[in-house]
mmCIF file of C-alpha atoms in Angstrom:
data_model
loop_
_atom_site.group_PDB
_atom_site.id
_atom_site.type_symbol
_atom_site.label_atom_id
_atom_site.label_comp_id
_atom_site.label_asym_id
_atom_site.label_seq_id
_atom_site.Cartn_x
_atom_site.Cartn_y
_atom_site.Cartn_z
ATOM 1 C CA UNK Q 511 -1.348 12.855 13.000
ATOM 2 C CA UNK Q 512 1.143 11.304 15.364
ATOM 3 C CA UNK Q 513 -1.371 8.241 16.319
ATOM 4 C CA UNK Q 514 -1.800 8.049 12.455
ATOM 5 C CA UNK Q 515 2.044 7.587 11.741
ATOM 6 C CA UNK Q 516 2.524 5.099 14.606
ATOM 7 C CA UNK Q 517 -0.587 2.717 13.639
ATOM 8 C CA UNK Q 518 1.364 3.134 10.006
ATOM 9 C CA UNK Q 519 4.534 1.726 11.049
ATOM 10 C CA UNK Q 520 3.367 -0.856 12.941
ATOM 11 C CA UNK Q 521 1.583 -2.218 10.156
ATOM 12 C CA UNK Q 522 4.975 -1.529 8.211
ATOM 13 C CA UNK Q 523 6.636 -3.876 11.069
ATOM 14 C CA UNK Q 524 3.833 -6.004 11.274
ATOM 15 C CA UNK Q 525 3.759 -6.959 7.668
ATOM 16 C CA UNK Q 526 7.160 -7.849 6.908
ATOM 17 C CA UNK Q 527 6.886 -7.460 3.279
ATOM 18 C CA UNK Q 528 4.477 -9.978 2.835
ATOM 19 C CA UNK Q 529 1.386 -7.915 1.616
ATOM 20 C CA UNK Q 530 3.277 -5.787 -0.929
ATOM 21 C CA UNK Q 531 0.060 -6.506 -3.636
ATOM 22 C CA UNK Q 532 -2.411 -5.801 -0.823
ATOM 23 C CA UNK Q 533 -0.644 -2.883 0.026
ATOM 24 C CA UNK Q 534 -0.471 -1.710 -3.278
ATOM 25 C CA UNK Q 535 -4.176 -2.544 -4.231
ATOM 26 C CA UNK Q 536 -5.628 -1.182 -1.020
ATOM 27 C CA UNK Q 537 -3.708 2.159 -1.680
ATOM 28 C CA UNK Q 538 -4.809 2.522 -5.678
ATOM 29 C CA UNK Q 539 -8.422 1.827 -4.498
ATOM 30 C CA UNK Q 540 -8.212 4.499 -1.907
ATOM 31 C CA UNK Q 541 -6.938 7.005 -4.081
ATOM 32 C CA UNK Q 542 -9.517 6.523 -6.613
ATOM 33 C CA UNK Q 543 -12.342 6.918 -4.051
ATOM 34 C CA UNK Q 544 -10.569 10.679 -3.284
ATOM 35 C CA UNK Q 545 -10.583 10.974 -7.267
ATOM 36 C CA UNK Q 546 -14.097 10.078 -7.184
ATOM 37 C CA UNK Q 547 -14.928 12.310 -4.059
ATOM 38 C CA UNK Q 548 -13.004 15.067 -5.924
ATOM 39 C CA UNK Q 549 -15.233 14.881 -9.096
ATOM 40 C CA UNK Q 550 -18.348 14.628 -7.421
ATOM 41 C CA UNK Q 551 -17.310 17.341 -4.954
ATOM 42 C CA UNK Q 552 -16.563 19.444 -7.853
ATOM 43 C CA UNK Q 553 -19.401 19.177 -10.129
ATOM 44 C CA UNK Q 554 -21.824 19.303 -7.423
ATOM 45 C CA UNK Q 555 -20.468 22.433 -5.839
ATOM 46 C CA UNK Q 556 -20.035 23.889 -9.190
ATOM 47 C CA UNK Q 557 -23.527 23.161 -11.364
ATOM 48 C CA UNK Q 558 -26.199 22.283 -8.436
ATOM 49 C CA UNK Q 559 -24.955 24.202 -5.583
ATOM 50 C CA UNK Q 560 -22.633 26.830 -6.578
ATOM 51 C CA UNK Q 561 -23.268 29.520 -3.634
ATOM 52 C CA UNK Q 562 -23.185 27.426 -0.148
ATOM 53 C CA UNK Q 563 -23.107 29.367 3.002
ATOM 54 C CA UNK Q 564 -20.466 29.298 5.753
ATOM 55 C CA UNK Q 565 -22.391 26.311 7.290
ATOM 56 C CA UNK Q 566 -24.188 23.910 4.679
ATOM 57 C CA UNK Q 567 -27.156 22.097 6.138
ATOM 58 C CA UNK Q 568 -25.999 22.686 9.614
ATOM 59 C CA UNK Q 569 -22.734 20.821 9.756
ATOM 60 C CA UNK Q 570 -20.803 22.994 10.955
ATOM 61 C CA UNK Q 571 -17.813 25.627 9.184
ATOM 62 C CA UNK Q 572 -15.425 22.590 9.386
ATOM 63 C CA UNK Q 573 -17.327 19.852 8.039
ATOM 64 C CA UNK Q 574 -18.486 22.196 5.436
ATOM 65 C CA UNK Q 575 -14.998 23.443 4.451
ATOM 66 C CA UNK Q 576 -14.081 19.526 3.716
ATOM 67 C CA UNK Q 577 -17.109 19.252 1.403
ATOM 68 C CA UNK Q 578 -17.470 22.068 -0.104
ATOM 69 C CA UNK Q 579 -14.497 23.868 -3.003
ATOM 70 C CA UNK Q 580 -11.749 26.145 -2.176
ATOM 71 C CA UNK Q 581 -12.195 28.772 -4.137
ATOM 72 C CA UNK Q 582 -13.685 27.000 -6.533
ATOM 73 C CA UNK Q 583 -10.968 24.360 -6.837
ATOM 74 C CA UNK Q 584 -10.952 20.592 -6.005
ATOM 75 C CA UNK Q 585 -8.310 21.614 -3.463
ATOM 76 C CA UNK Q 586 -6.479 19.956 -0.908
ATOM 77 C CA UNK Q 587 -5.630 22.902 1.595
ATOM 78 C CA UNK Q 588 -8.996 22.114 3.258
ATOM 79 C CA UNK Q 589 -9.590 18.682 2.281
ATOM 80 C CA UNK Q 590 -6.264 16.301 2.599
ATOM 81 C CA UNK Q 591 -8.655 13.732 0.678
ATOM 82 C CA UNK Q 592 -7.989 15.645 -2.270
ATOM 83 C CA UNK Q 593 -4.245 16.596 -1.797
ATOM 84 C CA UNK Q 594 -2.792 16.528 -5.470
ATOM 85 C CA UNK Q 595 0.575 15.446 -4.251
ATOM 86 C CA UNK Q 596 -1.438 11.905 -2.514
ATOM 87 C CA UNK Q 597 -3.084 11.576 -6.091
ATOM 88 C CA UNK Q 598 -0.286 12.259 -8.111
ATOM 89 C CA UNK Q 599 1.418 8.993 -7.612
ATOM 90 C CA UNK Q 600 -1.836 7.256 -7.931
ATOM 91 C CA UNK Q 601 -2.140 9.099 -11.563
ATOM 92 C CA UNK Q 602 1.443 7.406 -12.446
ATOM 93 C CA UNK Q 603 0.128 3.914 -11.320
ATOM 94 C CA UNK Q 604 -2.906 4.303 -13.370
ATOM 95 C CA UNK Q 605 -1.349 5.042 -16.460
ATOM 96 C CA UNK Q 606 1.201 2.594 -16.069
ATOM 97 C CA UNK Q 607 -1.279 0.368 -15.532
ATOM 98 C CA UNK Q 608 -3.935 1.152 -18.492
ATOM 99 C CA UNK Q 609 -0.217 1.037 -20.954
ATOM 100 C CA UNK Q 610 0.289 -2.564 -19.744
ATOM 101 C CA UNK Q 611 -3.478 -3.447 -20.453
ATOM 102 C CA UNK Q 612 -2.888 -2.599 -23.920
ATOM 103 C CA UNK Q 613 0.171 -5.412 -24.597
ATOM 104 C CA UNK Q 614 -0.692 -8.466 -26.822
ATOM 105 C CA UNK Q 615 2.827 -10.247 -26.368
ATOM 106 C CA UNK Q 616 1.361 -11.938 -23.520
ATOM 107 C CA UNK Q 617 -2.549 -12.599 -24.127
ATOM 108 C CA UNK Q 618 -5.285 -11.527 -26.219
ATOM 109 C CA UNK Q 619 -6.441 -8.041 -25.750
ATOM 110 C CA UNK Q 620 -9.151 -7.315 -23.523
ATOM 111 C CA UNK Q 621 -11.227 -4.388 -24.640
ATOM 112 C CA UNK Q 622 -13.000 -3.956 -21.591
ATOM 113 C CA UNK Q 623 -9.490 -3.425 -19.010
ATOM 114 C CA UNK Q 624 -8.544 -0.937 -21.801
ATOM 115 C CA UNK Q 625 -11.985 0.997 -21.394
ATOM 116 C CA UNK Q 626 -12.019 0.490 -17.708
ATOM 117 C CA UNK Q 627 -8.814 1.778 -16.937
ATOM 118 C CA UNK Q 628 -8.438 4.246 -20.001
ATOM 119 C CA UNK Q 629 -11.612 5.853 -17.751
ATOM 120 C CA UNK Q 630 -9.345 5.921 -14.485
ATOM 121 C CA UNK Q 631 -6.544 7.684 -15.766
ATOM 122 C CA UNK Q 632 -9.022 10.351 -17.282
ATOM 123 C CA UNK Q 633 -10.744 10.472 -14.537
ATOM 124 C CA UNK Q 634 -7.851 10.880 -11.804
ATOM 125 C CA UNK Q 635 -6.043 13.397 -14.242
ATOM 126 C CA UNK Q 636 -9.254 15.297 -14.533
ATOM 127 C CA UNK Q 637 -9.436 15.920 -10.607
ATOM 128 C CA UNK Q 638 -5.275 16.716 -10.334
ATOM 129 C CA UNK Q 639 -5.973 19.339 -13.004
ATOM 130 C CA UNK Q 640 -9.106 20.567 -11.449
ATOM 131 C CA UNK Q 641 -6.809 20.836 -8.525
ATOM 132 C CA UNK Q 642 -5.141 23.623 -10.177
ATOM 133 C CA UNK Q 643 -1.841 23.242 -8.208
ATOM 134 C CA UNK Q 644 1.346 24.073 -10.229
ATOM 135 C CA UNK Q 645 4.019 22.462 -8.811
ATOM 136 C CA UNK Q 646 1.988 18.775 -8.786
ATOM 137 C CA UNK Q 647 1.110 19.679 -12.400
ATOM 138 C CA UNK Q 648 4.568 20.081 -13.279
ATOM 139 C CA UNK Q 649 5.515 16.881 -11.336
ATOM 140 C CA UNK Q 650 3.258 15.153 -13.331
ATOM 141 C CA UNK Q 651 4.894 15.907 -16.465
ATOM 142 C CA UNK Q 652 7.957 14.664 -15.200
ATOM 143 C CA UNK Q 653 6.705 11.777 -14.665
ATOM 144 C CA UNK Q 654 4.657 10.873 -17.539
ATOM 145 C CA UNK Q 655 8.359 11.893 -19.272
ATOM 146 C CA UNK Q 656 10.057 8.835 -17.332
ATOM 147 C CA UNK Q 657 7.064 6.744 -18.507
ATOM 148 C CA UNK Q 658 7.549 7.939 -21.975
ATOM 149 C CA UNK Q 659 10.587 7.251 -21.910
ATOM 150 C CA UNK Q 660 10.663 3.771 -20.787
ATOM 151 C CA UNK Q 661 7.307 1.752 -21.324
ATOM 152 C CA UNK Q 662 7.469 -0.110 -24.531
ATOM 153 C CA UNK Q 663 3.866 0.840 -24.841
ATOM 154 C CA UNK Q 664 4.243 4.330 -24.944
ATOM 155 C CA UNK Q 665 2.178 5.422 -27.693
ATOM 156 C CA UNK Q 666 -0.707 4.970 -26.382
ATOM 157 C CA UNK Q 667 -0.184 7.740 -23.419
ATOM 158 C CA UNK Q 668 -1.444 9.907 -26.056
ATOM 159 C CA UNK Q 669 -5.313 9.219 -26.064
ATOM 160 C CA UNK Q 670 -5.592 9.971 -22.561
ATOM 161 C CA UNK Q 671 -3.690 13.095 -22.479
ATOM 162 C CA UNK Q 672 -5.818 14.400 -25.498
ATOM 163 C CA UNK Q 673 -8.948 13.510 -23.667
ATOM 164 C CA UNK Q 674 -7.970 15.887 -20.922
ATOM 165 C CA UNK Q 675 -6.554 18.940 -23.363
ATOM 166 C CA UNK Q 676 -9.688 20.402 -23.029
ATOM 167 C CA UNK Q 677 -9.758 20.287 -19.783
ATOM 168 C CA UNK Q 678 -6.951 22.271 -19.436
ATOM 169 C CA UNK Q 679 -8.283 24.273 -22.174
ATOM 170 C CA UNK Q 680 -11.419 25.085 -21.724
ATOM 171 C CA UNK Q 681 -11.975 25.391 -17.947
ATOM 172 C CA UNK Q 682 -11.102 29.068 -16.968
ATOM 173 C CA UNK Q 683 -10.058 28.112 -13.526
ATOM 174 C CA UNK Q 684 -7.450 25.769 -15.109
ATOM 175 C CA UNK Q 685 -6.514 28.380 -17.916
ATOM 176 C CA UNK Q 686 -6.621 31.522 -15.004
ATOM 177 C CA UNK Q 687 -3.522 29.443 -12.870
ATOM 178 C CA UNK Q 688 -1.971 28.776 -16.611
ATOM 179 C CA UNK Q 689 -1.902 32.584 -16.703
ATOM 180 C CA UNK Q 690 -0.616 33.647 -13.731
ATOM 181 C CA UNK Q 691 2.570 31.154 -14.041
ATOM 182 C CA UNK Q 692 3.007 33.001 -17.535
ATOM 183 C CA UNK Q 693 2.632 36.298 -15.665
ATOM 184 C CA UNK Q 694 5.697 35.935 -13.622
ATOM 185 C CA UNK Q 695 7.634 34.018 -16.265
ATOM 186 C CA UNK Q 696 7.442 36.990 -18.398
ATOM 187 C CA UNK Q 697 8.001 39.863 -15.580
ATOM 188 C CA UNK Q 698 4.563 40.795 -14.851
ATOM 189 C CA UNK Q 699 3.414 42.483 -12.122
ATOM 190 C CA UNK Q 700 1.245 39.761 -9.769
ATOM 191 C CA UNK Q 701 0.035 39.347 -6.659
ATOM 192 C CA UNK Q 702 -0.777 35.479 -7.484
ATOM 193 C CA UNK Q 703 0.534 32.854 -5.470
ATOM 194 C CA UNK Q 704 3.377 31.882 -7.881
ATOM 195 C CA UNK Q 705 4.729 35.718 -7.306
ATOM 196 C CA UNK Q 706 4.513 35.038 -3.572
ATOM 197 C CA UNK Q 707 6.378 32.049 -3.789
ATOM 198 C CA UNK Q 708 9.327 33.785 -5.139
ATOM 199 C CA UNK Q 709 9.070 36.383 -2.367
ATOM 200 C CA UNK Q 710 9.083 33.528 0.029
ATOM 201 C CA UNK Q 711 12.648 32.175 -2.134
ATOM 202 C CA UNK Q 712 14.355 35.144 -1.375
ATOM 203 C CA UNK Q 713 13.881 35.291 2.249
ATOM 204 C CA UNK Q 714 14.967 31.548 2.420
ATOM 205 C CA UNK Q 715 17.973 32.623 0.783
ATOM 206 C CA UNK Q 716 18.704 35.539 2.988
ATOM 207 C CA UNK Q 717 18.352 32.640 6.067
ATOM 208 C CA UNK Q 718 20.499 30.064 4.424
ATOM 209 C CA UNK Q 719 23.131 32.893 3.532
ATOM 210 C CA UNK Q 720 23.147 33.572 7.057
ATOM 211 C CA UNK Q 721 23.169 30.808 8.740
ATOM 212 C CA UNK Q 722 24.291 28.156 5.871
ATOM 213 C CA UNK Q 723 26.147 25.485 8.037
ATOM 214 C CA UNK Q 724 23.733 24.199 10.845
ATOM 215 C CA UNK Q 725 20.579 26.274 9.889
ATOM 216 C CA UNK Q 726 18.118 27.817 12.377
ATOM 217 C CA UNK Q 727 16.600 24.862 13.863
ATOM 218 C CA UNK Q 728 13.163 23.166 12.262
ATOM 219 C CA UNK Q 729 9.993 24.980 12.456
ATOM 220 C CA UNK Q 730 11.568 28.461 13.379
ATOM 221 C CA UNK Q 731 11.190 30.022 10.121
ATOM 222 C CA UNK Q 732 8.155 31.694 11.331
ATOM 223 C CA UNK Q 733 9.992 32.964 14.339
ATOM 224 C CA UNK Q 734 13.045 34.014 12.699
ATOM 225 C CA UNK Q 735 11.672 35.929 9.872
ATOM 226 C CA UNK Q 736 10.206 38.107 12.376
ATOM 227 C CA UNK Q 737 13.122 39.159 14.198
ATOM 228 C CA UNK Q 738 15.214 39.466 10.557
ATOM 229 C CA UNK Q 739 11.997 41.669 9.597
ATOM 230 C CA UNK Q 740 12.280 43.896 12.218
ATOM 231 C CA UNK Q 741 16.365 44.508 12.406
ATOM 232 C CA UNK Q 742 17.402 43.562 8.739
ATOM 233 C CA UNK Q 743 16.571 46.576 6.615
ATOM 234 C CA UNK Q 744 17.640 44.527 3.357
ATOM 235 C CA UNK Q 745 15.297 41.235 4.556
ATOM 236 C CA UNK Q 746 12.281 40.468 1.836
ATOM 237 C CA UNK Q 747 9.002 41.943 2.954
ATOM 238 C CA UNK Q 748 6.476 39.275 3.514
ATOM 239 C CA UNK Q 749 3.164 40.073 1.094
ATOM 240 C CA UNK Q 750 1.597 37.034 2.544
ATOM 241 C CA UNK Q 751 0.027 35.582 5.424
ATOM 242 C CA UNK Q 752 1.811 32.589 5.780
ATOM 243 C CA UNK Q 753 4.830 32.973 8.139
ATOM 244 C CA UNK Q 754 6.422 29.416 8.420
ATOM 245 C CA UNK Q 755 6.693 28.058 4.672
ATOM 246 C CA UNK Q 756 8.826 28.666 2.587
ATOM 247 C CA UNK Q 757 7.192 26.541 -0.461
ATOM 248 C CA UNK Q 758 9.971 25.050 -1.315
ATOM 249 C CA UNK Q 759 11.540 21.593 -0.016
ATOM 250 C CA UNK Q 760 14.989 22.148 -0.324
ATOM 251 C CA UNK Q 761 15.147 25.752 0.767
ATOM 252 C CA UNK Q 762 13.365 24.809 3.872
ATOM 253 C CA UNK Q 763 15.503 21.835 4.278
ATOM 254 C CA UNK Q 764 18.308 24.253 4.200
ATOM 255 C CA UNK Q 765 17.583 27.211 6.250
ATOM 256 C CA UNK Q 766 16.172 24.924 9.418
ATOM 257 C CA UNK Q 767 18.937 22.538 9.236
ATOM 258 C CA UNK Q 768 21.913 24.131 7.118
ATOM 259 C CA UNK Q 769 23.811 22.022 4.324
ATOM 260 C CA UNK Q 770 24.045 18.330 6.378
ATOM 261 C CA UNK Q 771 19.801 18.754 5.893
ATOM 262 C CA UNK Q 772 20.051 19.243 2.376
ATOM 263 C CA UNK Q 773 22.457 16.372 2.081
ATOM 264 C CA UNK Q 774 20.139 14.235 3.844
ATOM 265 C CA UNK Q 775 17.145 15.287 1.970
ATOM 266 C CA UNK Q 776 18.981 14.632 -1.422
ATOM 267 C CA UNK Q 777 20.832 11.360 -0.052
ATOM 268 C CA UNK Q 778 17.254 9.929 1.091
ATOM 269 C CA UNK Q 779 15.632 10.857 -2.516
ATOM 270 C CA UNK Q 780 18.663 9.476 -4.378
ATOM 271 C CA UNK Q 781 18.210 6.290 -2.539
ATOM 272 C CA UNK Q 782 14.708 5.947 -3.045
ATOM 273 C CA UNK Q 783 15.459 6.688 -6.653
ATOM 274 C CA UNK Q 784 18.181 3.981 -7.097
ATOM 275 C CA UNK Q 785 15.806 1.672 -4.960
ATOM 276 C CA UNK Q 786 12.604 2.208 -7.801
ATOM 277 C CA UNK Q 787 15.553 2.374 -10.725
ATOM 278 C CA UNK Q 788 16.052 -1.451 -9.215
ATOM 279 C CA UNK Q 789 12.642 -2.761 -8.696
ATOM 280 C CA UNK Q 790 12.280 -1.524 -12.155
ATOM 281 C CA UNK Q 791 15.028 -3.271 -13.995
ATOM 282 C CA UNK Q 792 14.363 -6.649 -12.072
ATOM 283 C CA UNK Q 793 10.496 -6.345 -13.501
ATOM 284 C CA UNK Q 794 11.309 -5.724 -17.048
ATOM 285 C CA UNK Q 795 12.090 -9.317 -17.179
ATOM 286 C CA UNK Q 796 9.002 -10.388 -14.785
ATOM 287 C CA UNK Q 797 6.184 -9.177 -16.347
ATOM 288 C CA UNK Q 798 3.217 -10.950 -16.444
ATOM 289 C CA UNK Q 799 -0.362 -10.001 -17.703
ATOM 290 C CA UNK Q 800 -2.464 -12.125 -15.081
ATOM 291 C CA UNK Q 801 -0.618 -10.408 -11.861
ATOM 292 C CA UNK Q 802 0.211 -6.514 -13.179
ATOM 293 C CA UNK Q 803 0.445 -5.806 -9.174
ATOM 294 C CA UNK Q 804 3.080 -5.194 -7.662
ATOM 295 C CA UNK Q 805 5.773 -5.831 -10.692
ATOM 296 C CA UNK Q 806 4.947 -3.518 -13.539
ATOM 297 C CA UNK Q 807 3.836 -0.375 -11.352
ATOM 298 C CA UNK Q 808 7.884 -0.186 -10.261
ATOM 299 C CA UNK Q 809 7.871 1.972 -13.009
ATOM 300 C CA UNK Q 810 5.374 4.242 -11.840
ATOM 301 C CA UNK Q 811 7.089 4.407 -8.676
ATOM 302 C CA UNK Q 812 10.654 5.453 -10.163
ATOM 303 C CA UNK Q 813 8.450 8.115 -12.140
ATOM 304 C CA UNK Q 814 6.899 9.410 -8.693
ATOM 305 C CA UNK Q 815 10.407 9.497 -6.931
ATOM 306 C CA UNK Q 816 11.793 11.501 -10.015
ATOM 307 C CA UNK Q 817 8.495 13.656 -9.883
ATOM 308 C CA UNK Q 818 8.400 14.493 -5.606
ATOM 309 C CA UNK Q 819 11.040 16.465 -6.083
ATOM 310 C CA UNK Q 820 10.370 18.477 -8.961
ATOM 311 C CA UNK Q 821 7.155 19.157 -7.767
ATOM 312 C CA UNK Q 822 8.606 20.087 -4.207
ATOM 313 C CA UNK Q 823 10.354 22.918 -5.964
ATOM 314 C CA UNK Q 824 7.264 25.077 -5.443
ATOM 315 C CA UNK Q 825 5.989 23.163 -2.807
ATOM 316 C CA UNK Q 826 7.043 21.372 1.045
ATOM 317 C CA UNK Q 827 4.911 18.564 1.299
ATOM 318 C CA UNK Q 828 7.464 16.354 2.599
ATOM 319 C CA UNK Q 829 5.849 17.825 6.251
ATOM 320 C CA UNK Q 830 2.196 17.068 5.109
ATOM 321 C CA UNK Q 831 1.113 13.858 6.971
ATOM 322 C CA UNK Q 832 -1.260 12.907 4.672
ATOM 323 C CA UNK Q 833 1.568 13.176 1.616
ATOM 324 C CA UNK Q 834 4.506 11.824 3.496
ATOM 325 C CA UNK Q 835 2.095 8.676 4.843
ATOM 326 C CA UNK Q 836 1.818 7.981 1.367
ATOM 327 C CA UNK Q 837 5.414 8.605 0.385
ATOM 328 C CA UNK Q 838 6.985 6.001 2.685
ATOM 329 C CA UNK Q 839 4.174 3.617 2.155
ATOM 330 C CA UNK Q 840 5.785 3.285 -1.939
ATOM 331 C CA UNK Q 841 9.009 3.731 -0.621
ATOM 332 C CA UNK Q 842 8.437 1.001 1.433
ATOM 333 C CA UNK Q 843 6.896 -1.235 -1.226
ATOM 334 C CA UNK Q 844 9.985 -0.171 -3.408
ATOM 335 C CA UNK Q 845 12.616 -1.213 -1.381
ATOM 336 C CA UNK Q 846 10.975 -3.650 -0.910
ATOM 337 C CA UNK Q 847 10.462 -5.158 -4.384
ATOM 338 C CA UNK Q 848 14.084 -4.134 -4.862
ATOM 339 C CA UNK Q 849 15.201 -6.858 -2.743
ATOM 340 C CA UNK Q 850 13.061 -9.294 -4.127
ATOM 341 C CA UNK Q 851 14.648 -12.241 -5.828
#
């Protein structure tokens, strides 16, 4: 990943500012060809292939575990195409997007932009849910909140969310990770992921109790669980087989680099916030039908720095390269539109 970022920021340096449409277009475009990959990967591997062996068609075990479902889910763990923290802000764009297609104020309404992106946002919600990934989930609501709470058009957020109720509804993978959350919500017994997670919270409190003002360096979680395992009679047992991740931003934050890292976490999302919070006022009296890129989307962008860390609650994908390349590519088109004039 490291010839990845630095390729990134050159083009960052490169570009000045000067391609903030481009940048913006190129990205939505390349997020709908993962939600396209993602619904084709899942109905294919689902209805006309639903048993493939270790090695389909002689690929290879790698090659096959990007095509192929994990555990039957359009899943990003083995796929970072299909990471539903990359598509989640590409979700928020979309629907921003299909609300400003329906205004009249502006220019006669055009039936087929409606239809065309109506069918996006359905179709990228579809693969997020088919994701079946909590924490994204639950940063989507908070997102489509902000949205509802600020588009003038907000009404009409309602006929794509009851296209995908039965979605969530009716598919039993969807409905099974709907379960489990309710499981440990109401005290259950569970040896899902979501009870794992809140093993993992309580031995990144017992770190950050212990070692609350300068943490224990980054990436030694692994490393110091062990020897807190081993000596600390009182130190959570570890049910899982991940050693590293904590699954949760700000507890990680906190117990590699004590309270100035959770300052500068929270200072750098506040920013970003107050950044998207600007963009967004300065386009409410901008808007125009003809160019909807990059002006109206601020708004999807304040929703998707509100949402990153909600979701990040259950999840750290501020160290996932494909997320974070993402991440600073709309926090550098935000800051940047903030400072237009």
């Amino acid at each position: 990943h490291r010839w990845n970022f630095m390729l990134f920021y050159a083009l960052l340096w490169a570009g000045a500012g000067r391609y903030i449409a481009m940048a913006l277009r190129g990205y939505l475009w390349g997020a709908g060809t993962a939600v396209g990959f993602g619904l084709c990967q899942y109905l294919f591997w689902t209805y006309a292939y639903p048993d493939p062996p270790v090695d389909v068609w002689g690929l290879g075990v790698r090659w096959t575990s990007y095509l192929t479902l994990y555990d039957d889910r359009v899943h990003g763990t083995l796929n970072p195409l299909t990471y539903a923290e990359a598509l989640l802000p590409a979700l928020l764009c979309y629907t921003v997007v299909f609300l400003e297609q329906t205004r009249t104020d502006a220019s006669p309404l055009r039936w087929d932009r409606v239809a065309r992106w109506f069918a996006i946002v359905i179709a990228a919600g579809t693969t997020l849910l088919l994701n079946q990934e909590r924490g994204p989930w639950i940063g989507a609501f908070a997102g489509i909140v902000v949205i509802l709470c600020l588009h003038h058009r907000r009404k009409f957020i309602a006929l794509p969310l009851l296209v995908l109720l039965p979605v969530l509804v009716l598919n039993p993978g969807v409905r099974a990770r709907l379960a489990t959350a309710t499981q440990v919500v109401s005290g259950l017994d569970s040896e899902d992921s979501m009870s794992v997670r809140l093993t993992f919270w309580r031995r990144g409190m017992f770190i950050i109790r212990n070692n609350l003002l300068h943490g224990i360096g980054h990436g030694q979680i692994g490393k110091v669980s062990q020897q807190y395992e081993s000596r600390c009679a009182d130190f959570p047992p570890n049910p899982h087989f991940i050693k590293s991740d904590l699954h949760n931003l700000f507890l990680q934050e906190t117990a590699e680099k004590g309270l100035p890292g959770l300052a500068a976490i929270l200072f750098l999302l506040g920013t970003l916030v107050r950044s998207a919070w600007i963009a967004y006022r300065r386009s409410f009296h901008q808007r125009s039908m003809s160019d909807i890129y990059p002006v109206n989307v601020s708004l999807a962008f304040l929703a998707f720095f509100i949402a990153f860390p909600v979701f990040n609650v259950t999840e750290r994908a501020f160290n996932d390269a494909e997320v974070m390349l993402i991440f600073w590519l709309i926090a550098a088109v935000t800051v940047k539109m903030g400072e237009a004039k």
